[in-house]
Short mmCIF file of C-alpha atoms in Angstrom, two decimals:
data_model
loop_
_atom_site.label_atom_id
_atom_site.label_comp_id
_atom_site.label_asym_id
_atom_site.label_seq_id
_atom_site.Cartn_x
_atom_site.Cartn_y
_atom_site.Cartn_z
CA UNK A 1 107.85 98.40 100.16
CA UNK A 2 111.26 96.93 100.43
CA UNK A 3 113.96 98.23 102.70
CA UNK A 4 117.83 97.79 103.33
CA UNK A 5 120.84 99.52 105.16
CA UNK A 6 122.49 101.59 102.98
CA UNK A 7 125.70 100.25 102.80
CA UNK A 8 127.49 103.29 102.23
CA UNK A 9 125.75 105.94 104.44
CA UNK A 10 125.83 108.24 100.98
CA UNK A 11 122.81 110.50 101.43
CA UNK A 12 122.12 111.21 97.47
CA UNK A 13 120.81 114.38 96.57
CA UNK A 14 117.30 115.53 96.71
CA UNK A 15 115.68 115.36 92.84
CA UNK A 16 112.90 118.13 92.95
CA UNK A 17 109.67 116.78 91.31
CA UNK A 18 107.84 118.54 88.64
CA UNK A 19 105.83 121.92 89.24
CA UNK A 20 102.15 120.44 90.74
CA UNK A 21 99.06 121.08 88.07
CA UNK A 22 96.72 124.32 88.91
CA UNK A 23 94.13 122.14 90.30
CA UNK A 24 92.79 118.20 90.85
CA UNK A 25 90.45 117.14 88.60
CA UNK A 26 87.37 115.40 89.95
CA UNK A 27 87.73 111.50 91.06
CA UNK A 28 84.80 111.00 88.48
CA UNK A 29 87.03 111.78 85.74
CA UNK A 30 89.64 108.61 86.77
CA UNK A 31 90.82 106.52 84.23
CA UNK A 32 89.08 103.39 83.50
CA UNK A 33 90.04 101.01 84.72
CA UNK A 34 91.71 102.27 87.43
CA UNK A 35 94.41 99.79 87.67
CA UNK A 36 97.74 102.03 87.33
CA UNK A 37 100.12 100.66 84.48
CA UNK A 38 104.19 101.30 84.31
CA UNK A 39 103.78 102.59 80.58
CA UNK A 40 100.44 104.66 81.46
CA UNK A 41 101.77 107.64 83.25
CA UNK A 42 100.20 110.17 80.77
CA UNK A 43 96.27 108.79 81.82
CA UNK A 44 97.38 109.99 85.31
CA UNK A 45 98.73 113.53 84.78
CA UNK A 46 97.75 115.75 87.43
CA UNK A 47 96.05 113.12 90.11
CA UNK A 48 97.26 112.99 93.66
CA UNK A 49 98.06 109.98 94.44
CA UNK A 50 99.07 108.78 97.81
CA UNK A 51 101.79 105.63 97.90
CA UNK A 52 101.36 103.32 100.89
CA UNK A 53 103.86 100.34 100.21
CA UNK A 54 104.56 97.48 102.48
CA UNK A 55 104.80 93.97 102.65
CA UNK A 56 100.86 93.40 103.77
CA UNK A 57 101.73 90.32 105.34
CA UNK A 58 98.19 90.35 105.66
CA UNK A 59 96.64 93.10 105.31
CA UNK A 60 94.58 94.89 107.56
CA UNK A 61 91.72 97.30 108.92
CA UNK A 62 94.65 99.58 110.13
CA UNK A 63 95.79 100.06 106.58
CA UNK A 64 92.42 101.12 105.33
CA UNK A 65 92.52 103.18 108.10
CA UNK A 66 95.54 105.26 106.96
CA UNK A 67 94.09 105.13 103.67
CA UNK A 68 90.88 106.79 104.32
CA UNK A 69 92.42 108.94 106.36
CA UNK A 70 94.88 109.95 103.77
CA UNK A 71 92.29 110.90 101.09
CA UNK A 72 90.79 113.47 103.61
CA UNK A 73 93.45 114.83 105.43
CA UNK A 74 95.37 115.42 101.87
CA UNK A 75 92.68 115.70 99.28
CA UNK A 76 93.84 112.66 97.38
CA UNK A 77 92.43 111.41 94.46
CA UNK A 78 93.57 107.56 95.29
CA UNK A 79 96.16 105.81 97.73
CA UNK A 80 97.95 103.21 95.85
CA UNK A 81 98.66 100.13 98.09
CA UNK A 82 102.13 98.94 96.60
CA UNK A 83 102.76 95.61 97.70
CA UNK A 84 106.17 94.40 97.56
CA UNK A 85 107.04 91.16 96.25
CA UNK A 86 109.63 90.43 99.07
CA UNK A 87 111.72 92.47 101.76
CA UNK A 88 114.92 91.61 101.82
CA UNK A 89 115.52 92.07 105.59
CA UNK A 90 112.84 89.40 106.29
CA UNK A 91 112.96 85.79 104.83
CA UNK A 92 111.03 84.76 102.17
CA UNK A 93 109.49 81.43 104.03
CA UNK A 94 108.37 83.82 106.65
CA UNK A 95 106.02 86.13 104.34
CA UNK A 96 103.00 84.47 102.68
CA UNK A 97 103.08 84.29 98.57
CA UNK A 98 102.42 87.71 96.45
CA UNK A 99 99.18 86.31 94.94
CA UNK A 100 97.70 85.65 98.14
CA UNK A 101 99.05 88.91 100.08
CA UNK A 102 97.56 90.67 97.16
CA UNK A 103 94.07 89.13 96.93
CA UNK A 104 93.75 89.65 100.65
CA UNK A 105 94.56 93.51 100.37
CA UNK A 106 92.18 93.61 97.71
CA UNK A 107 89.58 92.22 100.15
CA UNK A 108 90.64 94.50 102.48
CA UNK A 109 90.51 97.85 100.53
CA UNK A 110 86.93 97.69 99.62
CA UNK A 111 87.01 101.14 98.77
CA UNK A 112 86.42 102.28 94.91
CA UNK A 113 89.94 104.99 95.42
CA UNK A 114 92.02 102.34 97.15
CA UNK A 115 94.11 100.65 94.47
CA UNK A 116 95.83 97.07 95.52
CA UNK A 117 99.12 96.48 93.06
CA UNK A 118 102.07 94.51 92.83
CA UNK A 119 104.03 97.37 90.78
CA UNK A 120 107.36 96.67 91.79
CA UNK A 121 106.81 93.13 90.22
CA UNK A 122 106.69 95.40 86.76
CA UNK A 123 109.21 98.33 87.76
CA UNK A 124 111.83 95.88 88.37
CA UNK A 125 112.50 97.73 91.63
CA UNK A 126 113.65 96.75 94.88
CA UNK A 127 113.57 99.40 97.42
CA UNK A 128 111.81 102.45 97.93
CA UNK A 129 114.37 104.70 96.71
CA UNK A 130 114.27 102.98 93.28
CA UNK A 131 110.77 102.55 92.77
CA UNK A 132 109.81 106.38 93.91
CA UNK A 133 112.39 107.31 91.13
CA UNK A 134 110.83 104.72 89.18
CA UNK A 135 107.01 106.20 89.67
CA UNK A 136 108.95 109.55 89.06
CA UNK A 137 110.12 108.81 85.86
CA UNK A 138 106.94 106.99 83.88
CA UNK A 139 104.37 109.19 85.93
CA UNK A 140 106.10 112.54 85.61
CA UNK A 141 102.86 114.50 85.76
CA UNK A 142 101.58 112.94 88.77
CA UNK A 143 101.89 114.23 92.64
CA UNK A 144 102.62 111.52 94.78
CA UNK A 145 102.80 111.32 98.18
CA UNK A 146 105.14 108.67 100.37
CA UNK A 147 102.31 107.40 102.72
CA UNK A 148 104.07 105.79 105.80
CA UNK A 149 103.28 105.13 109.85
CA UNK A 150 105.47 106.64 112.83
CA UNK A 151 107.41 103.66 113.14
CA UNK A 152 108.67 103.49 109.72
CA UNK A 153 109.59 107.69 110.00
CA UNK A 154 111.83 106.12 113.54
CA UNK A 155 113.43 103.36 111.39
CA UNK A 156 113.93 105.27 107.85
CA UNK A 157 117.42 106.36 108.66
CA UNK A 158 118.22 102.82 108.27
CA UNK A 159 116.59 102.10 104.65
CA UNK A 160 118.39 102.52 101.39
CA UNK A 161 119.02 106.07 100.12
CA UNK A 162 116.30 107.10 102.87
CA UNK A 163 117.05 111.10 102.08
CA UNK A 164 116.08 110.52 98.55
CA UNK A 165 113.39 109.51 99.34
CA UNK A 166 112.21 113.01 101.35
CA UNK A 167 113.82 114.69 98.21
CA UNK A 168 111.63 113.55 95.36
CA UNK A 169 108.12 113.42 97.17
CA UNK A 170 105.98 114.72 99.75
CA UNK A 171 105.98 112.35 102.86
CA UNK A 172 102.90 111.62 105.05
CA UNK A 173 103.31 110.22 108.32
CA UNK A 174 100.63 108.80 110.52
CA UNK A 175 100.61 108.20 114.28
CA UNK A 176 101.10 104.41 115.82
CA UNK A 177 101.31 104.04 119.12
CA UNK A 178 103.94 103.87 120.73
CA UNK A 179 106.18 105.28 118.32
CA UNK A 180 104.92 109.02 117.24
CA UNK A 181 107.18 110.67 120.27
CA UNK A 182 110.32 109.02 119.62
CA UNK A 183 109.80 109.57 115.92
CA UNK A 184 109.12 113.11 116.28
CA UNK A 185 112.53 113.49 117.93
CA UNK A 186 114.51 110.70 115.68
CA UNK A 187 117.47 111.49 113.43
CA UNK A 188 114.76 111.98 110.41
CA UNK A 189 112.75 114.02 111.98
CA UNK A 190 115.27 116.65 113.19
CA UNK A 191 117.15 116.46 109.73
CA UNK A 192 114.17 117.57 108.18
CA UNK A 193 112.80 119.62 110.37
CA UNK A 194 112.74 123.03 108.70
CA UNK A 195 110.45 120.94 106.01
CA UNK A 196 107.53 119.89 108.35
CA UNK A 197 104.55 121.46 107.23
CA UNK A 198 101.82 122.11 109.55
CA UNK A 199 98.50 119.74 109.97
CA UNK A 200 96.20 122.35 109.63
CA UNK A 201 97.73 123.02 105.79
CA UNK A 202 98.05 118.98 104.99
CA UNK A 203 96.22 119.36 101.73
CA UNK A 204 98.34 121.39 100.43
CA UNK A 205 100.91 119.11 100.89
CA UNK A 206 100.47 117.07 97.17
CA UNK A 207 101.20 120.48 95.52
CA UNK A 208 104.61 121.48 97.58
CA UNK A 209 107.89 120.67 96.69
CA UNK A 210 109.70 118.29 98.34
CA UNK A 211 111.27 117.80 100.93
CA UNK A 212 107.87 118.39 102.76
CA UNK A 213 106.17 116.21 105.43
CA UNK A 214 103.54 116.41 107.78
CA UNK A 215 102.63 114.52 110.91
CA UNK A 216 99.30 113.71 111.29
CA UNK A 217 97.56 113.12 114.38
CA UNK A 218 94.38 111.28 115.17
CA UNK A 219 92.75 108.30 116.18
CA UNK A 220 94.82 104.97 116.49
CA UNK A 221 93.58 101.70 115.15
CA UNK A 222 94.46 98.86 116.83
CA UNK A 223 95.36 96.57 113.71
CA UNK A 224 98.41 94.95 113.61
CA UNK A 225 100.18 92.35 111.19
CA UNK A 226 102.49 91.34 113.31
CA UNK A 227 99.51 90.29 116.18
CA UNK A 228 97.56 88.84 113.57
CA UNK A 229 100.76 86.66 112.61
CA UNK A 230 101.22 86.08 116.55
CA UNK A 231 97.85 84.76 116.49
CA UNK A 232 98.44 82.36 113.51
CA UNK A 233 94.86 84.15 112.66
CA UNK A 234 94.10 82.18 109.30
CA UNK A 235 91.01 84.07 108.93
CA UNK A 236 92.58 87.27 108.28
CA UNK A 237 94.00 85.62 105.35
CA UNK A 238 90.70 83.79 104.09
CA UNK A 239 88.13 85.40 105.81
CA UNK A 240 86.62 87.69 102.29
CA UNK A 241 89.15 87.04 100.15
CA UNK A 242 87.64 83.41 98.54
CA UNK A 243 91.13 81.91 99.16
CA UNK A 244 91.69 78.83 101.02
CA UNK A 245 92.87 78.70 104.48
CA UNK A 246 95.33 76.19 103.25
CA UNK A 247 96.88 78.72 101.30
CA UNK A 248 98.70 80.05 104.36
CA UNK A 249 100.24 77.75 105.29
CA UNK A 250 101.27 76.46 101.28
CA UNK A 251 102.07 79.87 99.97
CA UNK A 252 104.46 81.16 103.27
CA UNK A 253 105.63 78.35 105.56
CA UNK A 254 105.38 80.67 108.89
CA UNK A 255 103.54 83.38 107.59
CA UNK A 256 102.36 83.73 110.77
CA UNK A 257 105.29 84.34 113.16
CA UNK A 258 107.61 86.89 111.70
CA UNK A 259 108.29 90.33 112.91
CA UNK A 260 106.82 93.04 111.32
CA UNK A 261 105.90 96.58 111.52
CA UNK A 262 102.42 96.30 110.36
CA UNK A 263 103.07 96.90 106.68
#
């Protein structure tokens, strides 16, 4: 997912998302096919759905890891990986091509309730702000939860409407070292404080209102886009995903040497 200063400072207010459904349905009873569509929302009424967006630039055990994590510690249905077409902050000749970002995630999932897309591509959206309201609007039935690592809750102050985007869903955040501790005491943190539900209650935490988030701990994996670029690691890229290593280098110019927080 896509990020930017706000230019303004404006914190817009908090829209309240619709009252959660009595229960989840099984995972057996998941649409087929499973791929989410903009003008679907009604075939997803009442899932939980967890949103981990980023840039995937590539993709990685570590987000599988959140994933999995995510669909236990919250009871989800699915996590949605919502790769974003480009973030503005970063250059374009330093982040490998969509197509091949996305077939590697896909590679990378391997999980039947881990969902690769490109939505933004279809929303028309930019940054998180927008697409949440976005998701919001064409899946009103649906609980979504904002899916993101420590270092992203540090550094949210600084994206684009960033208290809108506590306001319309539930916010997951997972620990990566070494940024949990200064997140837990960072600007976001304390403004929402009052909000931060309790680990031990984290499944209940599709069905609250927002603002809500929970922090939660556990193991760390090691995985990290930005070492992988370091590395210039072309099997990371090519390794399962039937794409050739050429594609790299064709599709981003030096895909392998921007900075990145691992999304």
């Amino acid at each position: 997912m896509t990020q930017a200063p706000d230019p303004d400072g404006a914190e817009a207010a908090a829209h309240p998302a619709a009252r959660p459904a009595a229960c989840t349905p099984s995972s057996s009873l998941l649409p087929s096919p499973a791929q989410p569509r903009p003008l679907g929302g009604a075939a997803w009424a009442g899932r939980r759905i967890g949103l981990l967006g980023g840039s995937f630039n590539p993709a990685h055990e570590g987000h599988r890891h959140i994933s999995l994590m995510a669909l236990k510690r919250l009871g989800l249905d699915q996590v949605w990986w919502l790769v974003t077409p480009q973030n503005p902050l970063k250059s374009a000749a330093d982040t490998a091509a969509l197509e091949l970002r996305v077939a590697t995630a896909q590679a990378r999932a391997r999980h039947p309730r881990i969902v690769v897309t490109a939505l933004e591509t279809q929303l028309g959206t930019r940054y998180t702000a927008e697409t949440l309201a976005e998701l919001r609007r064409r899946f009103p039935r649906t609980r979504f939860v904002w899916l993101m690592g420590a270092d992203n809750l540090r550094q949210i102050p600084h994206w684009r409407g960033w208290t809108r985007i506590f306001g319309m869903v539930p916010v997951a955040v997972f620990p990566r070292h070494p940024y949990a501790i200064p997140a837990l005491v960072g600007k976001a943190a304390r403004r929402f404080a009052r909000d931060r539900v309790d680990a031990g209650r984290s499944r209940e935490l599709p069905l609250r209102e927002p603002p809500a988030w929970v922090f939660l701990d556990g193991p760390l994996h090691p995985a990290s886009a930005t070492e992988i670029r370091r590395r210039g690691d072309s099997r990371a890229w090519a390794g399962k995903t039937g794409v050739p290593v050429a594609g790299v280098a064709a599709s981003g110019g030096k895909a392998d040497r921007a900075p990145h927080h691992g999304t």
